[in-house]
Amino acid sequence: MSESTEKTRSGSGSARLIVTIAWAAVLGVQFVIWLLMCLISMSFKWPFWLWTLGGGVLVLGVWWSLDRRGSGNGSE
């Protein structure tokens, strides 16, 4: 029973890491597009990528903290 719990946790950790990397990649692309828009138009545009930054930090922060709490309970 311990092995299946450990496999589930490592699978959850892998999924969390993949989602975090994908979120960071999308955020990076949005930032580059925003920067190019500002440079091409020579004016400051509202940074729309802040919505992705804030939402991702909130969701991933909760996910990472819940997973860390769960992994600490069954280790001993």
XYZ file of N, CA, C and O in Angstrom, residues 10-11 16-17 20 22 26 37 42 46 50 54-56 62-63 72 76:
72
model
N 4.632 10.781 -6.555
C 5.632 11.143 -7.557
C 4.958 11.516 -8.874
O 5.418 12.391 -9.581
N 3.823 10.867 -9.203
C 3.070 11.236 -10.401
C 2.486 12.625 -10.266
O 2.490 13.418 -11.209
N 2.675 18.386 -11.498
C 2.818 19.750 -10.974
C 3.995 20.448 -11.629
O 3.904 21.615 -11.999
N 5.092 19.742 -11.800
C 6.275 20.319 -12.427
C 6.021 20.644 -13.899
O 6.399 21.718 -14.378
N 3.821 23.686 -14.089
C 4.591 24.879 -13.730
C 5.479 25.334 -14.891
O 5.549 26.526 -15.198
N 5.004 24.657 -18.115
C 4.136 25.146 -19.194
C 3.628 26.550 -18.881
O 3.598 27.420 -19.762
N 4.321 29.901 -21.182
C 3.249 30.756 -21.692
C 3.446 32.193 -21.213
O 3.295 33.147 -21.976
N 5.067 44.678 -28.564
C 3.987 45.637 -28.817
C 4.379 47.025 -28.340
O 4.136 48.020 -29.025
N 5.920 52.214 -29.747
C 6.619 53.272 -29.008
C 5.717 53.907 -27.941
O 5.763 55.109 -27.695
N -0.867 48.372 -21.493
C -1.144 47.734 -20.213
C -0.624 46.300 -20.248
O -0.883 45.565 -21.207
N 0.025 40.200 -16.709
C -0.101 40.188 -15.248
C -1.240 39.277 -14.779
O -1.178 38.709 -13.694
N -0.522 36.495 -12.032
C -1.243 36.441 -10.761
C -2.049 35.167 -10.580
O -2.001 34.529 -9.530
N -2.786 34.784 -11.615
C -3.588 33.566 -11.529
C -2.734 32.323 -11.365
O -3.050 31.428 -10.570
N -1.649 32.271 -12.116
C -0.758 31.112 -12.022
C -0.080 31.003 -10.678
O 0.039 29.912 -10.114
N -1.033 27.285 -4.251
C -1.912 26.406 -3.459
C -1.586 24.947 -3.745
O -1.485 24.130 -2.825
N -1.400 24.613 -5.024
C -1.108 23.227 -5.395
C 0.204 22.748 -4.761
O 0.285 21.667 -4.202
N 4.349 15.291 3.772
C 4.948 15.250 5.110
C 4.214 14.340 6.073
O 4.773 13.857 7.039
N 6.683 9.316 7.947
C 7.228 8.665 9.149
C 6.383 7.534 9.598
O 5.264 7.394 9.501
